[in-house]
């Protein structure tokens, strides 16, 4: 029998307990040993819930119990999760987590401590919720040089953008509705400003690069400026607007960014809608591969955490090598990233003069019309460097919208 302790009895923690209780026979069979939840740590009490019998409020009880082999950290946030994780690994216990903030910030260090102590630090649920992506990158895709990883990595923003696209609603209205339905957090900043997706693409890029990619170095834009009018143009183009986290390798350098992107009908992520996530990977040998599924939610996320617990049970006293060095990976400069841009600006009625001004600034552009949108000009540029685009757009007033384009 293998004893585990679950830190945090919130949405994911209670999901982990539920999954282990529901599927215990098949899980134990696959793990090759019986998994017993010996403790659940939480500051709160849960009177009337059977978990109360195994509830503890002091992490030291878990740390000092030599019978606990695996700690499941599903508390979220950096502290005290960081200290608990480090102490558990140093005490010879494997740690499985869904904590993307912690993995993005201290993943390399915690993996190194795990290696030195012949235990494991596993984090399948930190990116893409229930979608297998960390383990495939570590084991199934090891024959390839990964040259691109692009994902819809945040369910909340994908739900908001899908509703805006399908119902023509405004961002604020959909956000309010999503909060009422419990899809979006009361404080939605981390989702709508792109910070959550940024941490996830930082984790994926670190794994692909084998070195530490700091999320602070990744240019990040959220979806708060996207309007229903932008979607009217997207519709005309049979396109959609998605919040993408992307890393592309050019030469030896990764260029990473999180931003809303207008993607065309042939883009592999176009049909990833609602709360679903999708992750597209390009390898130089395999070519394209896609991962799709529920990127958030109690049971899908718990499913990924429990798969890590099974892996940890199968590898007691053996470290599963994950290449993610603490050495900082040098990302390409954001200014050098090349993109096409969709631009909407006020139609000043100067006709030829204004068109000439646009041509002089951006070269040849593709003009786009949307039915029932008046008094503005919209166009798509040829690919240009971020720095060149910034210089060009700087000379224009009354710019309503700028969205990167991938088609
Ligand atoms: N807030 C995140 C999302 C939860 O909406 O995708 C999963 O990481």
Tab-separated table of C-alpha atoms in Angstrom, residues 170-356:
chain	number	residue	atom	x	y	z
A	170	UNK	CA	-19.874	42.662	-25.565
A	171	UNK	CA	-16.874	41.527	-23.489
A	172	UNK	CA	-18.188	43.045	-20.214
A	173	UNK	CA	-21.618	41.367	-20.597
A	174	UNK	CA	-20.165	37.923	-21.268
A	175	UNK	CA	-17.689	38.277	-18.401
A	176	UNK	CA	-20.507	39.156	-16.006
A	177	UNK	CA	-22.556	36.184	-17.240
A	178	UNK	CA	-19.522	33.865	-16.922
A	179	UNK	CA	-18.983	35.045	-13.337
A	180	UNK	CA	-22.634	34.419	-12.472
A	181	UNK	CA	-22.360	30.877	-13.901
A	182	UNK	CA	-19.163	30.280	-11.923
A	183	UNK	CA	-16.974	29.851	-15.040
A	184	UNK	CA	-14.970	33.006	-14.363
A	185	UNK	CA	-13.393	33.993	-11.064
A	186	UNK	CA	-14.744	36.984	-9.092
A	187	UNK	CA	-11.310	38.480	-9.740
A	188	UNK	CA	-10.854	37.536	-13.380
A	189	UNK	CA	-7.631	39.498	-13.937
A	190	UNK	CA	-5.283	36.511	-14.207
A	191	UNK	CA	-7.469	35.009	-16.929
A	192	UNK	CA	-8.622	38.019	-18.962
A	193	UNK	CA	-5.238	39.784	-18.870
A	194	UNK	CA	-3.514	36.635	-20.149
A	195	UNK	CA	-1.360	36.021	-17.035
A	196	UNK	CA	-2.649	32.447	-16.570
A	197	UNK	CA	-1.978	31.544	-20.229
A	198	UNK	CA	1.453	33.174	-19.890
A	199	UNK	CA	2.468	30.896	-17.014
A	200	UNK	CA	1.282	27.872	-18.990
A	201	UNK	CA	3.193	28.726	-22.182
A	202	UNK	CA	6.247	29.469	-19.991
A	203	UNK	CA	6.021	25.921	-18.549
A	204	UNK	CA	5.580	24.333	-21.992
A	205	UNK	CA	8.411	26.366	-23.506
A	206	UNK	CA	10.733	25.518	-20.590
A	207	UNK	CA	10.078	21.821	-21.210
A	208	UNK	CA	10.612	22.131	-24.951
A	209	UNK	CA	13.741	24.301	-24.539
A	210	UNK	CA	15.017	22.216	-21.598
A	211	UNK	CA	15.865	25.473	-19.798
A	212	UNK	CA	14.094	27.996	-17.598
A	213	UNK	CA	11.789	30.368	-19.469
A	214	UNK	CA	10.703	33.160	-17.131
A	215	UNK	CA	7.074	34.125	-17.612
A	216	UNK	CA	8.002	37.733	-16.845
A	217	UNK	CA	9.967	37.763	-20.130
A	218	UNK	CA	6.965	36.797	-22.255
A	219	UNK	CA	5.046	39.634	-23.899
A	220	UNK	CA	1.460	39.221	-22.707
A	221	UNK	CA	-1.765	40.858	-23.813
A	222	UNK	CA	-5.246	39.923	-22.639
A	223	UNK	CA	-8.664	40.025	-24.268
A	224	UNK	CA	-10.181	43.090	-22.573
A	225	UNK	CA	-9.841	45.292	-25.670
A	226	UNK	CA	-11.540	42.842	-28.055
A	227	UNK	CA	-14.952	44.141	-29.130
A	228	UNK	CA	-18.054	42.773	-30.809
A	229	UNK	CA	-17.110	44.848	-33.904
A	230	UNK	CA	-13.815	42.940	-34.199
A	231	UNK	CA	-15.853	39.744	-34.375
A	232	UNK	CA	-18.001	41.191	-37.185
A	233	UNK	CA	-14.858	41.455	-39.324
A	234	UNK	CA	-13.665	38.014	-38.203
A	235	UNK	CA	-16.991	36.572	-39.338
A	236	UNK	CA	-16.641	38.155	-42.813
A	237	UNK	CA	-13.238	36.463	-43.066
A	238	UNK	CA	-14.583	33.099	-41.766
A	239	UNK	CA	-12.027	33.617	-39.018
A	240	UNK	CA	-12.199	33.741	-35.251
A	241	UNK	CA	-10.320	35.512	-32.466
A	242	UNK	CA	-8.591	33.331	-29.854
A	243	UNK	CA	-6.240	34.044	-26.986
A	244	UNK	CA	-3.112	32.126	-27.987
A	245	UNK	CA	0.020	31.328	-26.045
A	246	UNK	CA	2.687	30.630	-28.607
A	247	UNK	CA	6.376	29.769	-28.829
A	248	UNK	CA	8.093	29.437	-32.173
A	249	UNK	CA	11.690	28.388	-32.658
A	250	UNK	CA	13.519	30.400	-35.285
A	251	UNK	CA	17.123	29.294	-35.659
A	252	UNK	CA	18.145	28.409	-32.107
A	253	UNK	CA	15.853	30.939	-30.459
A	254	UNK	CA	12.326	30.689	-29.101
A	255	UNK	CA	9.990	33.635	-29.649
A	256	UNK	CA	7.105	33.538	-27.164
A	257	UNK	CA	3.994	35.622	-26.767
A	258	UNK	CA	0.470	35.592	-25.341
A	259	UNK	CA	-2.053	37.683	-27.282
A	260	UNK	CA	-5.441	37.529	-28.974
A	261	UNK	CA	-4.959	36.368	-32.563
A	262	UNK	CA	-7.365	36.324	-35.502
A	263	UNK	CA	-7.051	32.795	-36.883
A	264	UNK	CA	-8.435	31.599	-40.217
A	265	UNK	CA	-10.744	28.694	-41.071
A	266	UNK	CA	-7.852	26.299	-41.689
A	267	UNK	CA	-6.079	26.945	-38.403
A	268	UNK	CA	-5.970	23.753	-36.278
A	269	UNK	CA	-7.273	25.633	-33.202
A	270	UNK	CA	-10.278	27.282	-34.912
A	271	UNK	CA	-12.792	24.718	-33.665
A	272	UNK	CA	-11.607	24.764	-30.033
A	273	UNK	CA	-14.590	26.516	-28.452
A	274	UNK	CA	-16.128	27.244	-25.060
A	275	UNK	CA	-14.187	26.166	-21.987
A	276	UNK	CA	-12.109	23.682	-24.002
A	277	UNK	CA	-8.364	24.036	-24.497
A	278	UNK	CA	-6.315	22.933	-27.487
A	279	UNK	CA	-2.560	22.672	-27.861
A	280	UNK	CA	-0.884	22.414	-31.241
A	281	UNK	CA	2.680	21.130	-31.453
A	282	UNK	CA	4.942	20.987	-34.497
A	283	UNK	CA	7.933	18.670	-34.501
A	284	UNK	CA	10.520	18.424	-37.256
A	285	UNK	CA	9.987	14.667	-37.616
A	286	UNK	CA	6.398	14.100	-36.499
A	287	UNK	CA	5.011	17.211	-38.225
A	288	UNK	CA	1.775	18.460	-36.595
A	289	UNK	CA	0.033	17.020	-33.534
A	290	UNK	CA	-2.910	18.398	-31.553
A	291	UNK	CA	-4.083	17.871	-27.974
A	292	UNK	CA	-7.673	18.799	-27.150
A	293	UNK	CA	-9.919	18.542	-24.122
A	294	UNK	CA	-11.180	20.139	-20.946
A	295	UNK	CA	-8.559	22.589	-19.744
A	296	UNK	CA	-10.166	23.268	-16.378
A	297	UNK	CA	-12.772	21.962	-13.949
A	298	UNK	CA	-12.782	19.726	-10.905
A	299	UNK	CA	-12.775	16.204	-12.359
A	300	UNK	CA	-10.759	16.754	-15.575
A	301	UNK	CA	-8.002	18.467	-13.568
A	302	UNK	CA	-8.196	15.791	-10.856
A	303	UNK	CA	-7.912	13.119	-13.561
A	304	UNK	CA	-4.518	14.567	-14.580
A	305	UNK	CA	-3.367	14.827	-10.940
A	306	UNK	CA	-4.341	11.194	-10.249
A	307	UNK	CA	-2.493	10.050	-13.388
A	308	UNK	CA	0.601	11.656	-11.835
A	309	UNK	CA	-0.057	9.849	-8.539
A	310	UNK	CA	-0.182	6.532	-10.432
A	311	UNK	CA	3.089	7.421	-12.185
A	312	UNK	CA	4.680	8.349	-8.840
A	313	UNK	CA	3.566	5.004	-7.337
A	314	UNK	CA	5.055	3.156	-10.306
A	315	UNK	CA	8.335	5.032	-9.826
A	316	UNK	CA	8.897	4.909	-6.097
A	317	UNK	CA	12.659	5.354	-5.471
A	318	UNK	CA	13.207	6.134	-9.157
A	319	UNK	CA	13.418	9.621	-10.589
A	320	UNK	CA	11.715	10.108	-13.960
A	321	UNK	CA	14.110	12.402	-15.774
A	322	UNK	CA	12.585	15.680	-16.921
A	323	UNK	CA	14.939	17.989	-18.790
A	324	UNK	CA	14.330	21.499	-17.433
A	325	UNK	CA	17.574	23.115	-16.292
A	326	UNK	CA	17.648	26.138	-13.985
A	327	UNK	CA	19.821	27.939	-16.574
A	328	UNK	CA	17.804	30.772	-18.058
A	329	UNK	CA	16.753	30.320	-21.664
A	330	UNK	CA	17.253	33.431	-23.801
A	331	UNK	CA	14.038	34.233	-25.613
A	332	UNK	CA	14.070	36.133	-28.887
A	333	UNK	CA	13.229	39.804	-28.598
A	334	UNK	CA	9.516	40.556	-28.802
A	335	UNK	CA	10.342	43.490	-31.121
A	336	UNK	CA	11.712	41.017	-33.711
A	337	UNK	CA	8.612	38.777	-33.720
A	338	UNK	CA	6.976	38.898	-37.176
A	339	UNK	CA	3.207	39.055	-37.503
A	340	UNK	CA	0.462	40.266	-39.772
A	341	UNK	CA	-1.799	42.838	-38.129
A	342	UNK	CA	-5.519	43.556	-38.444
A	343	UNK	CA	-6.110	47.269	-37.920
A	344	UNK	CA	-9.330	49.287	-37.572
A	345	UNK	CA	-9.195	53.042	-37.626
A	346	UNK	CA	-11.515	55.985	-38.149
A	347	UNK	CA	-12.490	56.689	-41.755
A	348	UNK	CA	-11.729	60.380	-42.008
A	349	UNK	CA	-13.432	60.664	-45.381
A	350	UNK	CA	-10.200	61.799	-47.081
A	351	UNK	CA	-10.475	58.714	-49.309
A	352	UNK	CA	-7.387	58.644	-51.578
A	353	UNK	CA	-5.291	60.716	-49.158
A	354	UNK	CA	-5.984	58.395	-46.262
A	355	UNK	CA	-5.430	55.288	-48.399
A	356	UNK	CA	-2.095	56.723	-49.535
